[in-house]
DNA sequence: ATGAAAGCGCTAACAT
DNA sequence: ATGTTAGCGCTTTCAT
């Protein structure tokens, strides 16, 4: 079996306290003693039992990340950034998938499995504003996304309304007037879809362009296939438009594919803009103009904020809202104003 | 602070053993006692301290998954499948990213951070055959991929040679004779690239088609951009071919984009086949014909095999090699023989 | 500078 | 059917 402090102590002829001192870099250890202990550690291949250490210290050095589904590129890229940021801070990440299911999300929040971790970074999808009370949990929590606001926990998210407005204005500046939407959510109030819709309408209003419900494509999920299906439905009902705002990149890519199949040229006949700036947005044909919403910053900020709360040892301080900056990434599917047509 | 067994016992007026019995569904507890204890548990909001339980039992209920990078779609989809399979088995997954760096991979194998888990599913990329000894670790380990064979651990992987041969034969059956490769690795012996290359050559040999180094595109990484760059290099040096075998889907998609930019039609001028069957292969234009290598089966098998080893409590039994079945997924970028040209 | 010993919260062997 | 108690391996007072 694995060696313990006692084994090392016995071999080095000291007490376990001394071994512990050596391991934890306690300064007052005689050089000669330290060397003997270090020798014993190497000889026995001793490595500390983290579970025991955790029990004693009440910390595990692990944080949990709960997201809907890793096979969605957006969340995969987010998780990659969170894990990298956590590693830099010496923490390790346990990933849970909720499938965006409200019940699973709520269950997860109270799951004792979380006891394995010091805190949680939580990206809800099924829960909504009325579930805000479930976020009042007895451990450090950072919430991502826009399903829930004014909760009792720290919140890191993006400027959806502003960014969506900027995306729409970008299309308008490029001379487009009939801008279709792909990915609207029927009746939603606070989700990403609702906020991006709001930004879209603000831009139209500001430009004096009337809102036309005929060119709004609704969908439930935001996968590639939904983008394709929604665009097909728009075309089938004879909707006319010269631009498309996909509420995320995968929707935009799915929609773009259907547009091209139908014989329309992108961007000549229809300009397309997405949202998320996924890696693959660079490699589609044409490459996808999109909104870069600052995922990296979100990931780093979420980790830093969570670790701060953990280090703060449950001292209550008011929940913070942190907003990432965005920018429009100009690519081929919607060239900048000067280059249009 | 969180309630403990003692608090519950005191409130219920029983000993901690009885509380423990209730929690662990030990049968011999009087119904009335059980009820009292359950009441106390609810009242105090007691949840067991998993760290303490782990220290006692020597198990954590968590497994580690080490992959190069979650932002690579293949690994994201693999991780999604592993986490789902683990959850079904009641285990939780800690994800580590190695960046495919040999030193980090080796370091990770001996990292005490793994003590937080019961075992490891490891997908090396930087390590190679000569590092096989590092796989001899004192905890349950399952290795994925084809960097290392005949190691001391269970190994779950795919039939690379056969699948690559089948992919090449599929193109040949479609009437193609000059089949370019995108993603070969210079001088590699046992990696995925080498194995797929071997399958490619076997297919050529069987069909009596001479091997032409001129149409082999080398690269180091397998990202989208490498596919694009490699294809550009092939075109720049005037290579002529009527088909492309991308050693993975992202390479194939990157290459396909460059082909189309250069004015070549896919599949009419050049047929393209990939490998991995990523979700996005369905949504490219044209959709990508590819090899489905059985990732789901690999994930499920890896988890099951690891949990078996963990349950087996370190009893040595010979390492097993498990191979997933593959199949060709016929899509537009390389239509089946009957439909060609 | 080092040692002895308590205890983190739990499980399980043993006792009643 | 339930209680007592000894650890799991570590950190950490408190002594010396």
PDB file of C-alpha atoms (C1' of nucleotides) in Angstrom, chain B residues 5 20 46 49 53 56, chain C residues 9-14:
ATOM      1  CA  UNK B   5     -23.747  12.510  12.062  1.00  0.00           C
ATOM      2  CA  UNK B  20     -25.232   5.662   9.758  1.00  0.00           C
ATOM      3  CA  UNK B  46     -27.850  16.968   6.929  1.00  0.00           C
ATOM      4  CA  UNK B  49     -19.490  14.625   4.259  1.00  0.00           C
ATOM      5  CA  UNK B  53     -16.544   8.904   3.763  1.00  0.00           C
ATOM      6  CA  UNK B  56     -12.688   5.914   5.410  1.00  0.00           C
TER       7      UNK B  56
ATOM      8  C1'  DG C   9     -16.700  13.025   9.901  1.00  0.00           C
ATOM      9  C1'  DC C  10     -17.302   8.848   8.666  1.00  0.00           C
ATOM     10  C1'  DT C  11     -17.563   3.325   8.527  1.00  0.00           C
ATOM     11  C1'  DA C  12     -17.381  -1.087  10.493  1.00  0.00           C
ATOM     12  C1'  DA C  13     -15.946  -4.505  13.775  1.00  0.00           C
ATOM     13  C1'  DC C  14     -17.429  -5.732  18.020  1.00  0.00           C
TER      14       DC C  14
END
